[in-house]
mmCIF file of C-alpha atoms in Angstrom:
data_model
loop_
_atom_site.group_PDB
_atom_site.id
_atom_site.type_symbol
_atom_site.label_atom_id
_atom_site.label_comp_id
_atom_site.label_asym_id
_atom_site.label_seq_id
_atom_site.Cartn_x
_atom_site.Cartn_y
_atom_site.Cartn_z
ATOM 1 C CA MET A 1 -13.789 -14.424 23.343
ATOM 2 C CA LYS A 2 -10.900 -12.821 21.629
ATOM 3 C CA ILE A 3 -10.005 -13.847 18.129
ATOM 4 C CA GLY A 4 -6.831 -13.471 15.809
ATOM 5 C CA ILE A 5 -3.916 -13.294 18.925
ATOM 6 C CA HIS A 6 -0.840 -12.801 17.244
ATOM 7 C CA PRO A 7 2.621 -13.058 18.595
ATOM 8 C CA VAL A 8 5.359 -10.236 18.496
ATOM 9 C CA ARG A 9 7.539 -11.718 16.006
ATOM 10 C CA TYR A 10 10.902 -10.738 16.969
ATOM 11 C CA ASP A 11 12.421 -13.050 14.416
ATOM 12 C CA PHE A 12 11.155 -10.466 11.267
ATOM 13 C CA PHE A 13 13.406 -7.583 13.059
ATOM 14 C CA THR A 14 16.294 -9.256 12.800
ATOM 15 C CA LYS A 15 18.471 -12.502 11.105
ATOM 16 C CA TYR A 16 20.987 -12.834 14.545
ATOM 17 C CA LYS A 17 19.585 -14.681 17.329
ATOM 18 C CA ASN A 18 21.139 -12.570 20.201
ATOM 19 C CA ILE A 19 19.302 -9.252 18.602
ATOM 20 C CA GLU A 20 16.152 -11.498 18.819
ATOM 21 C CA GLU A 21 17.034 -12.817 22.302
ATOM 22 C CA SER A 22 18.064 -8.883 23.317
ATOM 23 C CA LEU A 23 14.786 -7.596 21.958
ATOM 24 C CA LYS A 24 12.957 -10.654 24.068
ATOM 25 C CA SER A 25 14.745 -10.398 27.220
ATOM 26 C CA ASP A 26 14.338 -6.271 27.321
ATOM 27 C CA PRO A 27 11.562 -5.324 30.189
ATOM 28 C CA LEU A 28 10.825 -2.143 27.922
ATOM 29 C CA ASN A 29 9.870 -4.452 24.256
ATOM 30 C CA PHE A 30 6.363 -6.238 24.375
ATOM 31 C CA THR A 31 6.743 -9.298 24.450
ATOM 32 C CA GLY A 32 2.644 -10.946 24.041
ATOM 33 C CA SER A 33 0.175 -11.285 22.035
ATOM 34 C CA VAL A 34 -2.048 -8.695 20.498
ATOM 35 C CA THR A 35 -5.468 -9.154 19.427
ATOM 36 C CA ALA A 36 -6.423 -8.708 15.746
ATOM 37 C CA ASN A 37 -8.448 -5.726 16.840
ATOM 38 C CA THR A 38 -5.394 -3.829 17.994
ATOM 39 C CA VAL A 39 -3.131 -4.325 15.002
ATOM 40 C CA SER A 40 -6.166 -2.974 13.159
ATOM 41 C CA GLN A 41 -6.383 -0.344 15.383
ATOM 42 C CA VAL A 42 -2.339 0.634 15.545
ATOM 43 C CA GLN A 43 -2.484 0.110 11.661
ATOM 44 C CA GLY A 44 -5.271 2.592 10.905
ATOM 45 C CA LEU A 45 -3.082 5.131 12.613
ATOM 46 C CA ILE A 46 0.333 4.163 10.390
ATOM 47 C CA ASP A 47 -2.154 4.698 7.534
ATOM 48 C CA ASP A 48 -3.570 7.913 8.786
ATOM 49 C CA ILE A 49 -0.111 9.338 9.465
ATOM 50 C CA PRO A 50 0.023 10.625 6.104
ATOM 51 C CA GLN A 51 -3.094 12.116 5.677
ATOM 52 C CA ARG A 52 -2.416 14.274 9.092
ATOM 53 C CA LEU A 53 1.006 15.176 8.168
ATOM 54 C CA TRP A 54 1.378 15.268 4.067
ATOM 55 C CA ASN A 55 1.081 19.152 3.831
ATOM 56 C CA LYS A 56 4.353 19.291 5.698
ATOM 57 C CA ILE A 57 6.114 15.787 4.511
ATOM 58 C CA LYS A 58 5.695 16.166 0.991
ATOM 59 C CA THR A 59 7.893 19.396 0.273
ATOM 60 C CA SER A 60 10.188 19.005 3.518
ATOM 61 C CA PRO A 61 13.812 17.369 3.275
ATOM 62 C CA ILE A 62 13.579 13.964 3.765
ATOM 63 C CA VAL A 63 15.112 10.523 3.469
ATOM 64 C CA VAL A 64 13.608 6.861 3.425
ATOM 65 C CA ILE A 65 15.745 3.999 4.369
ATOM 66 C CA HIS A 66 14.556 0.443 3.384
ATOM 67 C CA GLY A 67 15.768 -2.765 3.809
ATOM 68 C CA GLU A 68 15.569 -5.878 1.344
ATOM 69 C CA CYS A 69 14.597 -8.444 4.306
ATOM 70 C CA ASP A 70 12.454 -6.209 5.817
ATOM 71 C CA LYS A 71 9.402 -8.093 6.829
ATOM 72 C CA TYR A 72 7.426 -5.348 8.384
ATOM 73 C CA GLY A 73 7.285 -3.249 5.306
ATOM 74 C CA ASN A 74 8.428 -4.193 1.794
ATOM 75 C CA GLY A 75 10.222 -1.961 -0.966
ATOM 76 C CA TYR A 76 7.335 -1.304 -2.828
ATOM 77 C CA ASN A 77 5.705 0.688 -0.211
ATOM 78 C CA ALA A 78 9.143 2.355 0.361
ATOM 79 C CA TYR A 79 9.573 3.313 -3.337
ATOM 80 C CA GLN A 80 6.015 4.228 -3.178
ATOM 81 C CA PHE A 81 6.576 6.410 -0.456
ATOM 82 C CA TYR A 82 9.697 8.062 -2.476
ATOM 83 C CA ASN A 83 7.595 8.704 -5.590
ATOM 84 C CA GLU A 84 4.646 10.663 -4.101
ATOM 85 C CA ILE A 85 7.111 12.987 -1.817
ATOM 86 C CA LYS A 86 6.997 16.304 -3.741
ATOM 87 C CA SER A 87 9.894 17.327 -2.247
ATOM 88 C CA GLU A 88 13.142 17.771 -4.568
ATOM 89 C CA ASP A 89 15.312 17.170 -1.318
ATOM 90 C CA LYS A 90 14.490 13.536 -1.043
ATOM 91 C CA GLU A 91 16.500 10.421 -0.563
ATOM 92 C CA LEU A 92 15.741 7.097 -0.806
ATOM 93 C CA TRP A 93 18.901 4.259 0.789
ATOM 94 C CA TYR A 94 17.884 0.896 -0.152
ATOM 95 C CA TYR A 95 20.232 -2.007 1.323
ATOM 96 C CA GLN A 96 20.476 -5.314 0.194
ATOM 97 C CA LYS A 97 20.200 -8.464 2.736
ATOM 98 C CA MET A 98 18.982 -5.518 5.359
ATOM 99 C CA ASN A 99 16.394 -6.204 8.018
ATOM 100 C CA PHE A 100 13.855 -4.134 9.970
ATOM 101 C CA ALA A 101 16.093 -3.635 13.251
ATOM 102 C CA PHE A 102 19.446 -2.242 10.929
ATOM 103 C CA MET A 103 20.444 -0.152 13.515
ATOM 104 C CA LEU A 104 20.885 -2.946 16.000
ATOM 105 C CA GLU A 105 23.002 -4.542 13.496
ATOM 106 C CA ASP A 106 26.775 -4.157 12.977
ATOM 107 C CA GLU A 107 26.712 -5.231 9.001
ATOM 108 C CA TYR A 108 25.701 -1.554 8.207
ATOM 109 C CA PRO A 109 27.761 0.774 10.105
ATOM 110 C CA ASP A 110 27.629 3.991 7.402
ATOM 111 C CA ILE A 111 24.156 4.429 7.722
ATOM 112 C CA GLU A 112 24.147 6.035 11.134
ATOM 113 C CA SER A 113 27.063 7.891 9.447
ATOM 114 C CA ARG A 114 25.501 8.877 6.277
ATOM 115 C CA LEU A 115 22.124 9.783 8.675
ATOM 116 C CA VAL A 116 24.000 12.057 11.054
ATOM 117 C CA SER A 117 25.683 13.786 7.948
ATOM 118 C CA TRP A 118 22.440 14.459 6.225
ATOM 119 C CA LEU A 119 20.565 15.990 9.496
ATOM 120 C CA HIS A 120 23.936 17.564 10.027
ATOM 121 C CA LYS A 121 23.246 19.206 6.537
ATOM 122 C CA HIS A 122 19.599 19.969 6.925
ATOM 123 C CA VAL A 123 20.040 21.619 10.074
ATOM 124 C CA GLU A 124 22.586 24.167 8.616
ATOM 125 C CA VAL A 125 20.393 24.727 5.860
ATOM 126 C CA TYR A 126 17.534 25.085 8.160
ATOM 127 C CA LYS A 127 20.008 27.661 10.663
ATOM 128 C CA GLU A 128 20.655 29.364 7.384
ATOM 129 C CA LYS A 129 17.259 30.021 6.014
ATOM 130 C CA HIS A 130 16.019 31.087 9.691
ATOM 131 C CA LYS A 131 18.976 33.505 9.966
ATOM 132 C CA GLU A 132 18.231 35.519 7.075
ATOM 133 C CA SER A 133 14.673 35.899 8.080
ATOM 134 C CA ASP A 134 15.907 37.103 11.271
ATOM 135 C CA ASP A 135 17.616 40.071 9.655
ATOM 136 C CA ASP A 136 14.942 41.294 7.587
#
């Protein structure tokens, strides 16, 4: 007997029906239902990530991106995670009315360019740091 069957909620990803339908029809996306046990196991893995990686994450450069309308994660968690990071090189990008699948929506074109710029800057810093250590 399976208890707690939960359908995948693609309407949580986006407010746009065409994107929701596209996600549902993509053969690489799971469209069935998951048991409560599976949800619990996945959540356990997610909860374990900060414990396993915390020493690396807490001082590394990081950007946290969150949307006000994200139904999978709430803004409090984004702010809490951001505040717990000890890195001096951290940014929180909070977008009003943005959903979980923001990269699929055309309303936020600046996110992609902001993220590319952020990554480029940090790759250059990383290269410079390692170039200095190679010269020693």
